[in-house]
Every structure is written in C-alpha cells, then in structure tokens.
Short mmCIF file of C-alpha atoms in Angstrom, two decimals:
data_model
loop_
_atom_site.label_atom_id
_atom_site.label_comp_id
_atom_site.label_asym_id
_atom_site.label_seq_id
_atom_site.Cartn_x
_atom_site.Cartn_y
_atom_site.Cartn_z
CA MET A 53 143.81 205.43 32.73
CA SER A 54 145.16 202.45 34.63
CA GLU A 55 148.64 201.06 33.93
CA ALA A 56 147.01 197.94 32.44
CA ASN A 57 145.11 200.00 29.87
CA ARG A 58 147.83 202.55 28.96
CA GLY A 59 148.70 202.33 25.29
CA ALA A 60 145.54 200.39 24.34
CA PRO A 61 143.84 201.38 21.07
CA GLU A 62 141.28 204.18 21.40
CA GLY A 63 137.88 202.68 22.17
CA ALA A 64 139.42 199.39 23.33
CA LEU A 65 137.83 197.55 26.18
CA PRO A 66 139.48 197.76 29.61
CA ARG A 67 141.76 194.89 30.66
CA ASP A 68 139.97 193.99 33.85
CA SER A 69 140.40 190.72 35.75
CA ARG A 70 136.62 190.40 35.83
CA MET A 71 135.81 190.52 32.14
CA ALA A 72 132.30 191.31 31.01
CA VAL A 73 131.20 188.10 29.32
CA GLY A 74 128.65 187.51 26.59
CA PHE A 75 127.36 184.06 25.65
CA ILE A 76 125.64 183.23 22.36
CA GLY A 77 123.97 179.84 21.88
CA LEU A 78 122.12 178.47 24.88
CA GLY A 79 121.52 174.84 23.99
CA GLN A 80 122.26 171.72 25.98
CA MET A 81 125.89 172.73 26.56
CA GLY A 82 125.79 176.51 26.25
CA ALA A 83 123.02 177.12 28.78
CA PRO A 84 124.69 175.38 31.74
CA MET A 85 128.10 176.83 30.82
CA ALA A 86 126.63 180.33 30.77
CA GLY A 87 124.78 179.62 34.00
CA HIS A 88 128.07 179.51 35.92
CA LEU A 89 128.74 183.10 34.79
CA ALA A 90 125.30 184.54 35.54
CA GLY A 91 126.37 186.54 38.59
CA ARG A 92 129.07 188.56 36.82
CA GLY A 93 127.32 190.90 34.41
CA LEU A 94 126.64 188.19 31.85
CA VAL A 95 124.90 189.13 28.59
CA VAL A 96 123.22 186.26 26.73
CA TYR A 97 121.58 185.73 23.37
CA ASP A 98 119.73 182.89 21.71
CA THR A 99 117.17 182.92 18.92
CA ARG A 100 114.77 181.27 21.40
CA PRO A 101 113.60 183.69 24.13
CA ASP A 102 112.66 180.74 26.37
CA ALA A 103 116.32 179.65 26.39
CA MET A 104 117.36 183.02 27.80
CA ALA A 105 114.65 183.22 30.46
CA PRO A 106 116.27 180.99 33.15
CA LEU A 107 119.56 182.86 32.82
CA VAL A 108 117.84 186.22 33.07
CA LYS A 109 116.15 184.99 36.23
CA ALA A 110 119.61 184.07 37.56
CA GLY A 111 120.94 187.59 36.92
CA ALA A 112 122.01 187.74 33.27
CA ARG A 113 120.82 190.34 30.80
CA ALA A 114 119.01 189.18 27.67
CA ALA A 115 120.50 190.80 24.58
CA LYS A 116 118.37 191.80 21.62
CA SER A 117 120.82 190.43 19.05
CA VAL A 118 124.31 189.09 18.46
CA ALA A 119 125.42 192.68 17.86
CA ASP A 120 124.02 193.71 21.25
CA VAL A 121 126.13 191.04 22.96
CA ALA A 122 129.25 192.02 21.03
CA ALA A 123 128.86 195.69 21.87
CA HIS A 124 128.75 195.07 25.64
CA ALA A 125 131.14 192.18 26.28
CA GLU A 126 134.92 191.89 26.48
CA LEU A 127 134.75 188.11 26.00
CA VAL A 128 132.11 186.72 23.64
CA SER A 129 131.63 182.96 23.85
CA ILE A 130 129.71 181.20 21.09
CA MET A 131 128.35 177.66 21.29
CA VAL A 132 126.44 177.08 18.07
CA ARG A 133 125.81 174.05 15.90
CA ASP A 134 128.37 173.95 13.07
CA ASP A 135 130.95 175.75 10.94
CA ASP A 136 128.35 177.72 8.98
CA GLN A 137 126.77 179.07 12.15
CA VAL A 138 130.19 179.87 13.65
CA ASN A 139 131.05 181.91 10.55
CA GLU A 140 127.69 183.67 10.52
CA VAL A 141 127.67 184.54 14.23
CA GLY A 142 131.39 185.24 14.29
CA ASP A 143 131.18 187.79 11.48
CA GLU A 144 128.27 189.49 13.25
CA VAL A 145 130.41 189.74 16.39
CA LEU A 146 133.34 191.20 14.46
CA ALA A 147 131.09 193.86 12.96
CA SER A 148 129.95 195.13 16.38
CA ALA A 149 132.64 194.31 18.94
CA ARG A 150 135.23 196.85 20.08
CA PRO A 151 139.00 196.46 19.71
CA GLY A 152 140.41 194.23 22.43
CA THR A 153 137.44 191.87 22.49
CA VAL A 154 138.16 188.14 22.64
CA LEU A 155 135.86 185.88 20.61
CA ALA A 156 135.81 182.30 21.93
CA ILE A 157 134.46 179.47 19.79
CA HIS A 158 133.32 176.51 21.88
CA SER A 159 131.66 174.59 19.04
CA THR A 160 133.37 171.53 17.54
CA ILE A 161 134.27 172.64 14.01
CA ARG A 162 137.09 172.41 11.45
CA ALA A 163 140.34 173.96 12.64
CA LYS A 164 140.55 176.00 9.43
CA THR A 165 137.23 177.66 10.23
CA ALA A 166 138.71 179.05 13.44
CA GLU A 167 141.95 180.03 11.71
CA ASP A 168 140.11 181.89 8.93
CA LEU A 169 137.86 183.69 11.42
CA ALA A 170 140.93 184.70 13.44
CA ALA A 171 142.53 186.14 10.29
CA ARG A 172 139.42 188.23 9.61
CA ALA A 173 139.30 189.34 13.24
CA ARG A 174 142.81 190.79 13.19
CA ARG A 175 141.59 193.59 10.94
CA TYR A 176 139.32 194.65 13.80
CA GLU A 177 141.99 194.20 16.52
CA ILE A 178 139.89 191.35 17.93
CA GLU A 179 141.40 188.07 19.12
CA VAL A 180 139.84 184.70 18.36
CA VAL A 181 140.41 181.57 20.43
CA ASP A 182 139.07 178.17 19.52
CA ALA A 183 138.10 176.65 22.85
CA PRO A 184 136.10 173.43 22.42
CA VAL A 185 135.12 171.56 25.55
CA SER A 186 134.99 167.97 26.75
CA GLY A 187 132.90 166.50 29.53
CA GLY A 188 129.38 166.54 28.15
CA PHE A 189 126.21 168.00 29.61
CA MET A 190 127.12 166.54 33.00
CA GLY A 191 130.41 168.42 33.10
CA ALA A 192 128.77 171.61 31.85
CA SER A 193 126.15 171.43 34.60
CA ALA A 194 128.73 170.71 37.30
CA GLY A 195 131.22 173.29 36.04
CA SER A 196 133.82 170.58 35.62
CA LEU A 197 134.50 170.61 31.87
CA ALA A 198 137.90 170.47 30.22
CA VAL A 199 138.52 173.29 27.74
CA MET A 200 141.24 173.11 25.07
CA VAL A 201 142.26 176.60 24.00
CA GLY A 202 143.99 177.63 20.78
CA GLY A 203 145.11 181.24 20.54
CA THR A 204 147.80 183.72 21.49
CA ASP A 205 149.33 183.68 24.96
CA ALA A 206 147.70 187.04 25.72
CA ALA A 207 144.23 185.91 24.65
CA PHE A 208 144.54 182.71 26.67
CA GLU A 209 145.50 184.62 29.80
CA ARG A 210 142.44 186.84 29.42
CA CYS A 211 140.16 183.81 29.05
CA ARG A 212 141.63 181.66 31.80
CA GLU A 213 139.65 183.12 34.71
CA PRO A 214 136.18 183.29 33.10
CA PHE A 215 136.59 179.84 31.55
CA GLY A 216 137.44 178.57 35.02
CA ALA A 217 133.87 179.36 36.09
CA TRP A 218 132.62 176.36 34.13
CA ALA A 219 135.78 174.25 33.61
CA ASP A 220 138.04 172.41 36.04
CA LEU A 221 140.78 171.98 33.41
CA VAL A 222 141.77 174.98 31.25
CA LEU A 223 144.70 174.18 28.94
CA HIS A 224 146.48 176.31 26.34
CA MET A 225 147.16 173.93 23.44
CA GLY A 226 148.94 176.32 21.07
CA PRO A 227 147.93 178.82 18.34
CA VAL A 228 144.43 179.21 16.92
CA GLY A 229 143.28 175.84 15.60
CA ALA A 230 145.18 173.80 18.19
CA GLY A 231 142.19 173.60 20.51
CA THR A 232 140.04 172.14 17.77
CA ARG A 233 142.71 169.64 16.69
CA THR A 234 142.97 168.49 20.30
CA LYS A 235 139.20 168.08 20.55
CA LEU A 236 139.02 166.05 17.33
CA ALA A 237 141.74 163.68 18.55
CA ARG A 238 140.01 163.35 21.91
CA ASN A 239 136.63 162.66 20.31
CA MET A 240 138.14 160.19 17.86
CA LEU A 241 139.27 158.15 20.86
CA HIS A 242 135.89 158.60 22.52
CA PHE A 243 133.80 157.34 19.63
CA ILE A 244 136.17 154.57 18.57
CA SER A 245 135.89 153.33 22.15
CA PHE A 246 132.10 153.25 21.76
CA THR A 247 132.54 151.00 18.72
CA ALA A 248 134.94 148.83 20.71
CA ALA A 249 132.37 148.70 23.53
CA ALA A 250 129.78 147.38 21.08
CA GLU A 251 132.24 144.72 19.94
CA ALA A 252 132.95 143.69 23.54
CA GLN A 253 129.23 143.49 24.24
CA ARG A 254 128.71 141.17 21.28
CA LEU A 255 131.37 138.85 22.66
CA ALA A 256 129.87 139.03 26.16
CA GLU A 257 126.34 138.42 24.89
CA ALA A 258 127.43 135.40 22.87
CA SER A 259 129.11 134.11 26.03
CA GLY A 260 125.92 134.43 28.06
CA VAL A 261 127.27 137.33 30.14
CA SER A 262 124.94 140.06 31.49
CA LEU A 263 125.62 143.21 29.49
CA ARG A 264 124.34 145.44 32.28
CA LYS A 265 126.71 143.88 34.78
CA LEU A 266 129.58 144.11 32.31
CA GLY A 267 128.80 147.82 31.96
CA ARG A 268 128.93 148.24 35.73
CA VAL A 269 132.34 146.58 35.84
CA VAL A 270 133.68 148.79 33.03
CA ARG A 271 132.45 152.03 34.62
CA HIS A 272 133.75 151.00 38.04
CA THR A 273 137.25 150.01 36.93
CA ASP A 274 137.70 152.86 34.43
CA ALA A 275 136.98 155.26 37.28
CA ILE A 276 139.87 153.63 39.17
CA THR A 277 142.41 153.19 36.38
CA GLY A 278 141.61 156.20 34.20
CA GLY A 279 140.77 154.09 31.16
CA ALA A 280 142.63 154.84 27.94
CA GLY A 281 143.97 158.11 29.34
CA SER A 282 146.10 156.20 31.82
CA ILE A 283 148.61 155.21 29.11
CA MET A 284 148.72 158.66 27.44
CA LEU A 285 151.84 159.74 29.34
CA ARG A 286 154.50 160.26 26.67
CA PRO A 287 155.22 163.51 24.77
CA THR A 288 155.75 161.58 21.50
CA THR A 289 154.54 158.49 19.64
CA ALA A 290 158.09 157.61 18.54
CA PRO A 291 159.56 154.24 19.60
CA LEU A 292 160.37 154.21 23.29
CA ASP A 293 164.01 154.14 24.35
CA PRO A 294 164.82 151.16 26.61
CA GLY A 295 166.38 153.61 29.07
CA ASP A 296 163.12 155.54 29.47
CA ASP A 297 161.55 155.32 32.94
CA LEU A 298 158.28 154.18 31.33
CA TYR A 299 159.86 151.36 29.30
CA ASP A 300 159.46 148.53 31.80
CA ILE A 301 156.02 149.72 32.88
CA LEU A 302 154.72 149.81 29.31
CA CYS A 303 156.38 146.49 28.48
CA HIS A 304 154.34 144.98 31.31
CA THR A 305 151.21 146.69 29.93
CA ARG A 306 152.00 145.35 26.44
CA ASP A 307 152.47 141.79 27.68
CA LEU A 308 149.20 141.82 29.63
CA GLY A 309 147.29 143.45 26.79
CA GLU A 310 148.52 141.13 24.08
CA LYS A 311 147.85 138.08 26.26
CA ASP A 312 144.32 139.17 27.14
CA LEU A 313 143.50 140.22 23.60
CA SER A 314 144.70 136.83 22.35
CA LEU A 315 142.45 135.08 24.86
CA ALA A 316 139.49 137.23 23.83
CA LEU A 317 140.16 136.45 20.16
CA GLN A 318 140.25 132.73 20.92
CA LEU A 319 136.90 133.01 22.67
CA ALA A 320 135.47 135.01 19.75
CA ASP A 321 136.64 132.34 17.30
CA GLU A 322 135.04 129.61 19.41
CA LEU A 323 131.73 131.49 19.47
CA GLY A 324 131.83 132.71 15.87
CA VAL A 325 131.77 136.41 16.90
CA ASP A 326 133.31 138.93 14.50
CA VAL A 327 135.68 141.24 16.43
CA PRO A 328 137.72 143.20 13.86
CA LEU A 329 138.75 145.97 16.24
CA ALA A 330 140.15 143.43 18.68
CA ARG A 331 142.25 141.87 15.89
CA ILE A 332 143.61 145.29 14.90
CA ALA A 333 144.31 146.07 18.56
CA ARG A 334 146.19 142.81 19.05
CA ASP A 335 148.41 143.51 16.05
CA ARG A 336 149.07 147.15 16.90
CA PHE A 337 149.07 147.14 20.70
CA GLY A 338 152.83 147.03 21.28
CA PRO A 339 153.75 149.51 18.53
CA GLY A 340 151.02 151.84 19.81
CA LEU A 341 152.84 151.97 23.14
CA GLY A 342 156.12 152.68 21.36
CA LEU A 343 157.32 149.10 21.83
CA PRO A 344 157.86 146.07 19.62
CA GLY A 345 155.15 143.44 19.79
CA ASP A 346 155.91 140.50 22.07
CA THR A 347 156.80 138.37 19.04
CA ASP A 348 159.07 141.03 17.52
CA GLY A 349 161.86 140.88 20.08
#
C-alpha cells in the first residue's frame, strides 16, 4: 500500500492524483464539461443513450446506471435539473459508492439540499462538495468555467485537478453550502443586470438610439472594464474607512456614477420613461460602495 493510502478505511478508493471520474447528467452544461475529461477513464451516465454516444466515441465508458458510475469512480459529478433530482441521484450514489468517494453537485440548488446530502453521506464515509459553475454553455465548451466549491479542505484538494479540466477558476468558498450561496449571489447580480439592461434599452429606444449599437458598446466596454465585477474589491460591505487605499478611487466612482445616473433620470423624465431601477441605483450608489452619497457629506 502506498504512503498516501496507508490508514484508509478497508475498501476505500486509492488517493491518486488522476482520479477516476464519473459524470451523471449530460445536458447542455454537463456534456461539454464531461467532454474535457473523456481521455482519463471517464464513466458517464444519462437517461438518454444518445447523450452518452458522443462521449463514448471520445473515449468515455457508458455506464448502465447511476449505481454503475458510483461503483467505478472516485469523483462522481452530477449536473441534473433541480433539488429533487439531486436528492434522488445523490442517494443512489451513496448506496453504491465506496468509502473515500467524493460526490460533487454542479446543479444550482438550495444550499440546505447540499448540506443535508453531505450529512447523509458521512454515514458512508463519502464526502460531498457543492460545486456550481458560472460561465454558461460557452465556458463549458471552452473549458473556461468558474467553479465555486463548498466542502472540506481535503475534499476540495481532491477535486481541484479534475475540475481544472473544464474550469479556469477553481475556488474553495468554505464548507458545504458555501459554493451554492456564492452561485446564488453571483446569479442574483447577473439577472438583476438583465433587468437593468431592459430598462436602459427602453430609455435608449425612446431616445431614438439603435439598440443593437448600444449592445455593441456595452459588450465592448464591459470586456475592457470588467463590468460590475470591477468594483467588487473589498472583503466587507461595511462603510469604508477614509484611510483605506480604495477610498479616493471609490469616491471618484461614486461621483461619476451619481452624476451620470442623475443625467439619465433627467432624460427619462423628459421622455416619460419609467426607470425604477435607475432611481434605486441613484439613491443607493454611494452607500453600496461603502461611502456616503454625494449629498450626505
């Protein structure tokens, strides 16, 4: 027995740097993610045989069931639709996997679902990580996703290398559930920004501006500036100390933002366009940066 495996529970899987990986759920995201692992003894399962066929052609083995995947993989990744499916598939994995297996949940679910599954898994000496991803189908295809991992330090270290086959950014966010909480905050920003984009388009349309050209400008400049992520630099949302290195920078950002939002609101009033998100943003922009508003001193 190698030094790495000495003391492991009887029947436990070997701690090898090239983990045998299983992937369950080969939809729009799961299939391209699994595809980046196809040359390393990958075992795949989906209820649709046609979903497995391209991966088998690329070198993966098609499993006969969830239990078949669990019995042959050290890391079992699942990318299914919702909490109910995660519980169903997860419990099937627990019933068949050997001690030492890591079960990774990539679906976007409730944090408590992952926490409860992890609690059940401990009875089997199996580790659960919640590891939702961000970057969409494009990132999955390119192998450039971000993955936000919740779990123990040991489980994260075992997942880091195989996750790196399909992700450019692999971050340990904390204990089980932390990955999901991170994903929900990230997606809240994502979809609120879509609503804000619709509001901006209404203002542009009422102004006679080409929406397609506006879209080109937004995509071009966000690629340069980083968009909303460019101001997510602080470790806390508490008020910013005037001695902080970021204070003057964010004061400048606040002043520009409040000025430009005020101008946009004036234009909206002139055109009779309802822009409620812009009004909320104008009122909360400074405090959101940890600063007083420009009229608050």
